[in-house]
Short mmCIF file of C-alpha atoms and ligand atoms in Angstrom, two decimals:
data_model
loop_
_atom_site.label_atom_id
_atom_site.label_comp_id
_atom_site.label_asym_id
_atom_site.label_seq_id
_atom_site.Cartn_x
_atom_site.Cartn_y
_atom_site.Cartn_z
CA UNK A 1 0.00 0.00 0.00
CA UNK A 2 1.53 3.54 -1.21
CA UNK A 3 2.07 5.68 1.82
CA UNK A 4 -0.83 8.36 1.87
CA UNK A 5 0.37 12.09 1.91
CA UNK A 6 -1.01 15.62 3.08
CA UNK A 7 -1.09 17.75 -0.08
CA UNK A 8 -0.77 21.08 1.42
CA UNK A 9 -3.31 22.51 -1.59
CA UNK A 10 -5.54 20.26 0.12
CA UNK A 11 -5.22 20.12 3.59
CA UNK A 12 -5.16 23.23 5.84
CA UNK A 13 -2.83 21.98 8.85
CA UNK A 14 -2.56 24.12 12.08
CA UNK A 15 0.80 23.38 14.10
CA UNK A 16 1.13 22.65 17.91
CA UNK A 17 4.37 22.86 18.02
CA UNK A 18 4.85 22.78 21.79
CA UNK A 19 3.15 19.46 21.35
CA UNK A 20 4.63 17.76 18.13
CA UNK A 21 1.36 17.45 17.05
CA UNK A 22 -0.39 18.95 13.58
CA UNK A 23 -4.05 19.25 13.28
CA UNK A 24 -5.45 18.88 9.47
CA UNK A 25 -8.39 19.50 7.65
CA UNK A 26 -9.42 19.01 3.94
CA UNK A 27 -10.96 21.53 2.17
CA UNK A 28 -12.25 22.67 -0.70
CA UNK A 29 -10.72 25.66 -1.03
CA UNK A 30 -9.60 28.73 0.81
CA UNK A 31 -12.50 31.11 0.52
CA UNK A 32 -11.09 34.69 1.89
CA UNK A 33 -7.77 35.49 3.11
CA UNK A 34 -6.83 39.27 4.16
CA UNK A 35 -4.27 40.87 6.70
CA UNK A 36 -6.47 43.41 9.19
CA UNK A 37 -4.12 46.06 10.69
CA UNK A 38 -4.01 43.06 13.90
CA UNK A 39 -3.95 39.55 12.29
CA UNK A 40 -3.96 37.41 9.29
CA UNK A 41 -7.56 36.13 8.62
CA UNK A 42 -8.60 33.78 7.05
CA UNK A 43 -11.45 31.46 6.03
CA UNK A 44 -11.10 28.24 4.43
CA UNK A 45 -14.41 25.65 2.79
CA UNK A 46 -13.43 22.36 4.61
CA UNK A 47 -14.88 19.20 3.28
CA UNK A 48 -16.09 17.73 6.98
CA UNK A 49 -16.67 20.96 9.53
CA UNK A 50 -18.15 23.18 6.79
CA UNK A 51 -16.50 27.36 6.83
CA UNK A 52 -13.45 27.12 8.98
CA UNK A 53 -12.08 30.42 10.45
CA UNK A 54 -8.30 30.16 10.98
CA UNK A 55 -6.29 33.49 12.84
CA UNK A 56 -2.79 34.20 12.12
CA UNK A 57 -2.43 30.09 11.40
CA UNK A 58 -4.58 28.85 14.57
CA UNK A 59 -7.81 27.61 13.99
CA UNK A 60 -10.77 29.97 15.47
CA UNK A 61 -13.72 27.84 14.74
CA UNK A 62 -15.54 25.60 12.68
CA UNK A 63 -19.50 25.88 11.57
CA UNK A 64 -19.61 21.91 12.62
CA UNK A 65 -18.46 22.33 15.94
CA UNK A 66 -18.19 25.88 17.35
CA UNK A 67 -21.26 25.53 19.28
CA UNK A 68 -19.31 22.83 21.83
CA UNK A 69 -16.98 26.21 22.34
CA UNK A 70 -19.49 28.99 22.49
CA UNK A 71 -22.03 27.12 24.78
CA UNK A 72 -19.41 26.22 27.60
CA UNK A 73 -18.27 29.51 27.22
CA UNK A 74 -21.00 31.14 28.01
CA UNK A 75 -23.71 29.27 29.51
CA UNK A 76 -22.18 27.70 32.91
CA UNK A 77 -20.73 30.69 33.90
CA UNK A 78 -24.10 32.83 33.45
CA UNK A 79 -25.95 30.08 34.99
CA UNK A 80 -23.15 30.44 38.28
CA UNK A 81 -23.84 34.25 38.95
CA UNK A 82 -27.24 34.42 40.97
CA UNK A 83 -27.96 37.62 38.45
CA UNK A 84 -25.98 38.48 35.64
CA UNK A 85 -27.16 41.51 34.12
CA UNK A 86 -24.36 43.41 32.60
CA UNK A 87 -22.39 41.22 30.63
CA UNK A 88 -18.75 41.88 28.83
CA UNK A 89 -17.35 39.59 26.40
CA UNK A 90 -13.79 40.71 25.48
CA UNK A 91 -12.76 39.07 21.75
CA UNK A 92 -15.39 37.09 20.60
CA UNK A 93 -15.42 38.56 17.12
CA UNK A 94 -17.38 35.47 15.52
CA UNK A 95 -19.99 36.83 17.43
CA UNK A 96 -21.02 33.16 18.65
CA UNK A 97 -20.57 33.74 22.69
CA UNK A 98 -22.72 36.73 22.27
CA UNK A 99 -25.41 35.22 20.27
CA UNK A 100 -25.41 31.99 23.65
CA UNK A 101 -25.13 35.32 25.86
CA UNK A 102 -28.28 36.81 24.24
CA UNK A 103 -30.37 33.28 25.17
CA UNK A 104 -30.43 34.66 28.97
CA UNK A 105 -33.70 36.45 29.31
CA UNK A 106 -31.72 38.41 32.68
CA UNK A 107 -28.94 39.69 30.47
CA UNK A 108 -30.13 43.53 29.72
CA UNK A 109 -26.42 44.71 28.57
CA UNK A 110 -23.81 43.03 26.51
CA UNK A 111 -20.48 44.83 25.32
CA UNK A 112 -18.43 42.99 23.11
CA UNK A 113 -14.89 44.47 22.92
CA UNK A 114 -12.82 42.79 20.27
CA UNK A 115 -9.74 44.73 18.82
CA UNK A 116 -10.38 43.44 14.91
CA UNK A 117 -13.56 44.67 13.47
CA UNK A 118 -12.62 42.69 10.30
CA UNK A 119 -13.08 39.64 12.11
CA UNK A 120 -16.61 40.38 12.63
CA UNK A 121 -17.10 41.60 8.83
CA UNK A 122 -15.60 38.25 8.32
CA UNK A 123 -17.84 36.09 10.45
CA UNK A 124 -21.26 38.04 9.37
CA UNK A 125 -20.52 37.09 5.81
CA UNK A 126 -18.98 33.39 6.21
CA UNK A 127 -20.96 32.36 9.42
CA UNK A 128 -24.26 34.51 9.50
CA UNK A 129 -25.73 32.48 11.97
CA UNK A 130 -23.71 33.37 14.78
CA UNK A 131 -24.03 36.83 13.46
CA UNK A 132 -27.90 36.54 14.16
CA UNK A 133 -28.10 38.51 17.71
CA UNK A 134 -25.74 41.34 16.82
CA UNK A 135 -28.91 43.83 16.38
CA UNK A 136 -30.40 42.47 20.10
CA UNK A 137 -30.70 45.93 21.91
CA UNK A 138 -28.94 44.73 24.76
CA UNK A 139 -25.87 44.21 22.79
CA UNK A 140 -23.03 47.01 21.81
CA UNK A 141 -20.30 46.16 19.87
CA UNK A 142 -17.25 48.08 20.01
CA UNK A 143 -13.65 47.86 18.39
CA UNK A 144 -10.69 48.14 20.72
CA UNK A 145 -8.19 46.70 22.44
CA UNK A 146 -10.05 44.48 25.49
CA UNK A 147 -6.66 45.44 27.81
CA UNK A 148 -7.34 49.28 27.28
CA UNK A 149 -10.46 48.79 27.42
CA UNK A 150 -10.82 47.26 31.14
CA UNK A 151 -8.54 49.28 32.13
CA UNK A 152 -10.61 52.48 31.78
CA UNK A 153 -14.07 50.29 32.55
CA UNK A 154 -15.76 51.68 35.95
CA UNK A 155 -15.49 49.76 39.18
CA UNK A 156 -18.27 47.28 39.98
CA UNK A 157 -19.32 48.09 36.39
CA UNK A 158 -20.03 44.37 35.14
CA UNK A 159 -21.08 41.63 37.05
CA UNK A 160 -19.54 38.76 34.11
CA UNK A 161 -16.74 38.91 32.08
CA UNK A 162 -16.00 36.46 29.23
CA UNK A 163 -12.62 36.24 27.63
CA UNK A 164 -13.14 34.77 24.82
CA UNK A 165 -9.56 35.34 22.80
CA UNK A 166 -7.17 33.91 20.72
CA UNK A 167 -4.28 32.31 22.12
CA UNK A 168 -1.78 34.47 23.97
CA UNK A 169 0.23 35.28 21.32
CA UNK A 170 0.39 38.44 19.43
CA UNK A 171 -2.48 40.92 20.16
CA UNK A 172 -4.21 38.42 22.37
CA UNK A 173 -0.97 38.22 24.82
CA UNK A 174 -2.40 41.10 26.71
CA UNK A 175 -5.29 38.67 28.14
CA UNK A 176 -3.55 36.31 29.68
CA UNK A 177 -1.64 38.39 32.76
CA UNK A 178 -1.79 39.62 36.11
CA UNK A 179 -2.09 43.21 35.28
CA UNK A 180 -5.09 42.42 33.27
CA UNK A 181 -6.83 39.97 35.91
CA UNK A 182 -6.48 42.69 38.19
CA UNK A 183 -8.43 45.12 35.82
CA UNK A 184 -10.87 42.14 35.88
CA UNK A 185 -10.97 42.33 39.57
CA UNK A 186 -11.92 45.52 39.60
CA UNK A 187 -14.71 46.04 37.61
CA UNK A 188 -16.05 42.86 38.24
CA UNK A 189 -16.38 43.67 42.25
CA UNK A 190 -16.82 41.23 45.17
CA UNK A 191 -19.67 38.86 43.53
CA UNK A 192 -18.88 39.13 39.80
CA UNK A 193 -17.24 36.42 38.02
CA UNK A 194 -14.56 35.63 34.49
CA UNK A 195 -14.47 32.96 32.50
CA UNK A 196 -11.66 32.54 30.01
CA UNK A 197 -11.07 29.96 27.76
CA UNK A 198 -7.92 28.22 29.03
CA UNK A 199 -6.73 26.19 26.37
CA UNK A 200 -5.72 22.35 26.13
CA UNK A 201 -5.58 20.52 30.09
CA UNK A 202 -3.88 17.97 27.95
CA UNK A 203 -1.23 19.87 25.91
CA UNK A 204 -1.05 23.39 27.62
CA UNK A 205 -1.59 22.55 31.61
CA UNK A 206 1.84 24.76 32.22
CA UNK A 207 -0.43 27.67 30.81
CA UNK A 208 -3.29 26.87 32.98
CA UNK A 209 -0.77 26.82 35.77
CA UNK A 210 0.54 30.64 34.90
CA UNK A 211 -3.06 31.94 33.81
CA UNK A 212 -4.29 30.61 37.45
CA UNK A 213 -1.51 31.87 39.27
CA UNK A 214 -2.00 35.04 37.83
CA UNK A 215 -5.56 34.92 38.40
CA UNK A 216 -4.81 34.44 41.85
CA UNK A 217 -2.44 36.91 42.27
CA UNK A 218 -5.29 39.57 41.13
CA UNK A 219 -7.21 38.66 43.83
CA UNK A 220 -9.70 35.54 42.22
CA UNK A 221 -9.15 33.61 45.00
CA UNK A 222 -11.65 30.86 43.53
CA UNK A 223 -11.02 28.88 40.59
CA UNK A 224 -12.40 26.03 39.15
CA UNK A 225 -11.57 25.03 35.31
CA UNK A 226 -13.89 23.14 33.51
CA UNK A 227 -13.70 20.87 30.53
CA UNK A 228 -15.66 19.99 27.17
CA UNK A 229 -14.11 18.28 23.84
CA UNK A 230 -13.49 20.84 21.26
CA UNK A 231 -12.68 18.66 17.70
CA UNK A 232 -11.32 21.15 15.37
CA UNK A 233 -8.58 22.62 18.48
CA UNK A 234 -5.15 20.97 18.81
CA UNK A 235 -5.54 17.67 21.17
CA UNK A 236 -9.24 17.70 20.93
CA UNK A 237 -10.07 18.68 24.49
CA UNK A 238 -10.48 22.08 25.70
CA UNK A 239 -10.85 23.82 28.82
CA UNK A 240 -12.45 27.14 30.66
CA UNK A 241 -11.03 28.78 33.59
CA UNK A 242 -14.17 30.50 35.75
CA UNK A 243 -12.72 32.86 38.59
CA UNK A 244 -14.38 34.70 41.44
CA UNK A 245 -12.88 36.76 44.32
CA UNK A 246 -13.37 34.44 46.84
CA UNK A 247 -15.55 31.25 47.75
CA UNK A 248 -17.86 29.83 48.30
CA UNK A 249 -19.59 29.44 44.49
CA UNK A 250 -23.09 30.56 44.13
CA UNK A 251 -25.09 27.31 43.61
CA UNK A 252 -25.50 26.36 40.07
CA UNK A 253 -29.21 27.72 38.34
CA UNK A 254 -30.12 24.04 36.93
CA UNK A 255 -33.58 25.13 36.62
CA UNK A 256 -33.07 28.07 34.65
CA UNK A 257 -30.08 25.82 32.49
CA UNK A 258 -33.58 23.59 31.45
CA UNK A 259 -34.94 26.31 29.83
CA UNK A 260 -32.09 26.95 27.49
CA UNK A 261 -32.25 25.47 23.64
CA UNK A 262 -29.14 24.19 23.38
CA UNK A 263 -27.30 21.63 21.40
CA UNK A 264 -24.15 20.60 23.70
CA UNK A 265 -25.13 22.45 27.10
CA UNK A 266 -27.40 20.86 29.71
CA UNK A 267 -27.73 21.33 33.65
CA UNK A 268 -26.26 17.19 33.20
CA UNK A 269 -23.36 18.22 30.88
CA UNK A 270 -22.85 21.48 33.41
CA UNK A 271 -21.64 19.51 36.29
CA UNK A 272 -19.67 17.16 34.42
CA UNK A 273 -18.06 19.30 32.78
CA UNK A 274 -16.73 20.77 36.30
CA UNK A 275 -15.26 17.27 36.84
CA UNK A 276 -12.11 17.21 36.26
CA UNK A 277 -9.38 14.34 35.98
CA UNK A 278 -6.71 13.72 38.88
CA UNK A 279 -3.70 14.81 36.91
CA UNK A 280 -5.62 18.24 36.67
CA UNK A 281 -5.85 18.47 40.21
CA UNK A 282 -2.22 17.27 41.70
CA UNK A 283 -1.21 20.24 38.99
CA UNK A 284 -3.24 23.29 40.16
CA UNK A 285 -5.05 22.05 43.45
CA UNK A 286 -8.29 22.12 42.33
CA UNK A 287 -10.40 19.46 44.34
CA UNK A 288 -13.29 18.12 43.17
CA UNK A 289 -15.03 19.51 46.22
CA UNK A 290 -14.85 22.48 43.61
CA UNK A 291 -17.78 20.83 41.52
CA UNK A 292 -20.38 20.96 44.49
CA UNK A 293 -21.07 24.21 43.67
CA UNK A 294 -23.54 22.49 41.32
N1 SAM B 1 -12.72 30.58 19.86
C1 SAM B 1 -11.49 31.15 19.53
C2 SAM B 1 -10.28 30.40 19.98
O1 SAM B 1 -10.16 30.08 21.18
O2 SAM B 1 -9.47 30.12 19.15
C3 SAM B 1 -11.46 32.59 19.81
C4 SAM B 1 -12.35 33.25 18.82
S1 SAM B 1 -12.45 34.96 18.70
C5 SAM B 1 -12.43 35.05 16.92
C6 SAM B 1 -10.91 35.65 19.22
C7 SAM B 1 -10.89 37.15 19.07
O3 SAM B 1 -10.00 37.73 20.03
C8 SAM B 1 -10.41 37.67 17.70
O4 SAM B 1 -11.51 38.19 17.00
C9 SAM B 1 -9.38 38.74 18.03
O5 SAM B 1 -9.48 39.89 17.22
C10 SAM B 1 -9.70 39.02 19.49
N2 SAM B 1 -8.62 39.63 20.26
C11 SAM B 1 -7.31 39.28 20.31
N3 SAM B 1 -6.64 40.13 21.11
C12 SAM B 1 -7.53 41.05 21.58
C13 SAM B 1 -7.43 42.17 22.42
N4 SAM B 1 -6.27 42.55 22.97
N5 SAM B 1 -8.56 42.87 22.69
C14 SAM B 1 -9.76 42.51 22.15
N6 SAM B 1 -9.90 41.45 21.32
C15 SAM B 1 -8.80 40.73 21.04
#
C-alpha cells in the first residue's frame, strides 16, 4: 500500500508545536484570506466541519463544531452568577458567545470588545448564523483593544466577564496576565465572576498553571476550570477557567439551564463538565469539592 500524503493545496494543517502534534483539515478551497491592521484572517471551505475560520495560522472555529466552544463559554458561567445583568465579552469577534449570551432572558447589557472589526465583517458574511443577535438591543459592539479597554471600565461596572480570545500570542498576549486579571478584579467587584477559555488541560496545563496563578495573584481567590471536547482545536479537548474573588460558588441555576435550547449544554453536561481528571488536580489544586457548587 503507497504511503498516503497531506497535499498542502488540500489540507489546511494548524501546528502545535509545543506538542509535536499537527491538526489537518481538507478543504475545498480557501475562501477569503486578508491581513487586518491586527492579524492574518482567514477562512477556508473544509470538506467535513463546513467554513473554517483560521487566525494568524490557529484555527478559530468551525461551523460543525463551534457551538461545543461557544455554549461552555458562556452558559455555565451565566448560569453560576445568581444575576448576571451586565455582561462583557472581550474578543469574541465570531460573534457566537454573544449570540449563547443573548439566550439569557436576565442579560439587559452586553459589550463585546474585540480589537479586529474585520473579524466580525468576516464572520457576518462566512458564518451569518452566529451573526444573528448582533442587532439584540442589549448588545453594543465596540472595536478596541479588550486590555485598554478594562482598564478604563468603571469599578463594579459588570457583574460577568467572558474572555473569549485567541491564544496568547500576538495581540491576544495582553489577556492572559496579572495586570489584566487585576483590571478584571476591579470592575467585576466582590460577587462578579470571568471565565476565560484556558486552552488544552492535555497539551497546555503549564499555561493553565501561569493563567491561574496570575488569576490568583489579582485577587480571584476561587477557581475552578472546567472541561468539554473541542474537535477542530489541537488535542481535541479544551478547557475554561471561571474565577471569582473568593468562595464559596453561588449554587448552580439548573432550573433556569432547562430552559435553554441548546445543542451541547445541559444542567447534566454542566456539572460534568466541572469534573475534572486527577492529573488536573495534583497540577493546580483544584479538588473536586470544587464541583459541588452544582
Ligand atoms: N474561539 C477562539 C479560539 O479560542 O481560538 C477565539 C475566537 S475569537 C475570533 C478571538 C478574538 O480575540 C479575535 O476576533 C481577536 O481579534 C480578538 N482579540 C485578540 N486580542 C484582543 C485584544 N487585545 N482585545 C480585544 N480582542 C482581542
Amino acid at each position: 500500500m503507497n504511503p498516503r500524503h497531506l497535499d498542502s493545496s488540500e489540507w489546511f494543517t494548524e501546528l502545535a508545536d509545543e506538542a509535536g502534534l499537527a491538526m489537518s483539515l481538507r478543504h475545498r478551497g480557501r475562501l477569503h484570506s486578508e491581513q487586518s491592521p491586527y492579524q492574518k484572517i482567514e477562512v477556508y471551505d473544509t470538506e467535513g466541519f463546513g467554513h473554517l475560520m483560521v487566525i494568524d495560522g490557529y484555527v478559530m472555529l468551525s461551523e460543525r463544531d463551534n457551538f461545543v466552544y461557544h455554549e461552555m463559554l458562556s452558559h455555565p458561567v451565566l448560569l453560576t452568577h445568581p444575576r448576571p445583568r451586565r455582561v462583557v465579552i472581550i474578543g469574541g469577534g465570531d460573534c457566537g458567545t454573544l449570540r449563547e449570551v443573548l439566550k439569557h432572558p436576565e442579560v439587559t447589557q452586553v459589550t463585546q470588545v474585540d480589537i479586529d472589526e474585520r473579524v466580525t465583517r468576516v464572520a457576518e458574511r462566512f458564518f451569518p448564523e452566529l451573526c444573528e443577535s448582533n442587532h439584540d438591543p442589549r448588545a453594543e459592539l465596540l472595536f478596541e483593544d479588550g486590555v485598554a479597554w478594562m482598564a478604563a471600565a468603571a469599578d463594579e461596572s459588570a457583574d460577568v466577564v467572558i474572555v473569549d480570545s485567541t491564544d496568547p500570542v500576538g495581540p491576544g498576549e495582553g489577556l492572559f496576565n496579572e495586570s489584566f486579571y487585576r483590571e478584571c478584579r476591579r470592575v467585576l467587584g466582590a460577587e462578579g465572576l470571568l471565565v476565560q477559555q484556558s486552552e488544552s488541560p492535555l497539551i497546555h496545563l503549564d499555561l493553565i498553571q501561569a493563567m491561574r496563578a496570575a488569576m490568583s495573584a489579582a485577587g480571584f481567590g476561587c477557581l475552578h476550570t472546567l472541561q468539554f471536547p473541542q474537535p477542530v482545536y489541537p488535542s481535541g479537548w479544551w478547557s475554561a477557567t471561571m474565577a471569582r474573588a473568593r468562595g464559596p460558588w453561588p449554587e448552580f441555576r439548573a432550573g433556569d439551564a432547562r430552559k435553554l435550547r441548546t445543542r451541547y449544554y445541559s444542567a447534566a453536561v454542566h456539572q460534568g463538565a466541572l469534573a475534572m481528571p486527577p492529573f488536573f488536580g495534583a497540577a493546580t489544586g483544584q479538588s473536586d469539592e470544587g464541583s459541588a457548587h452544582s
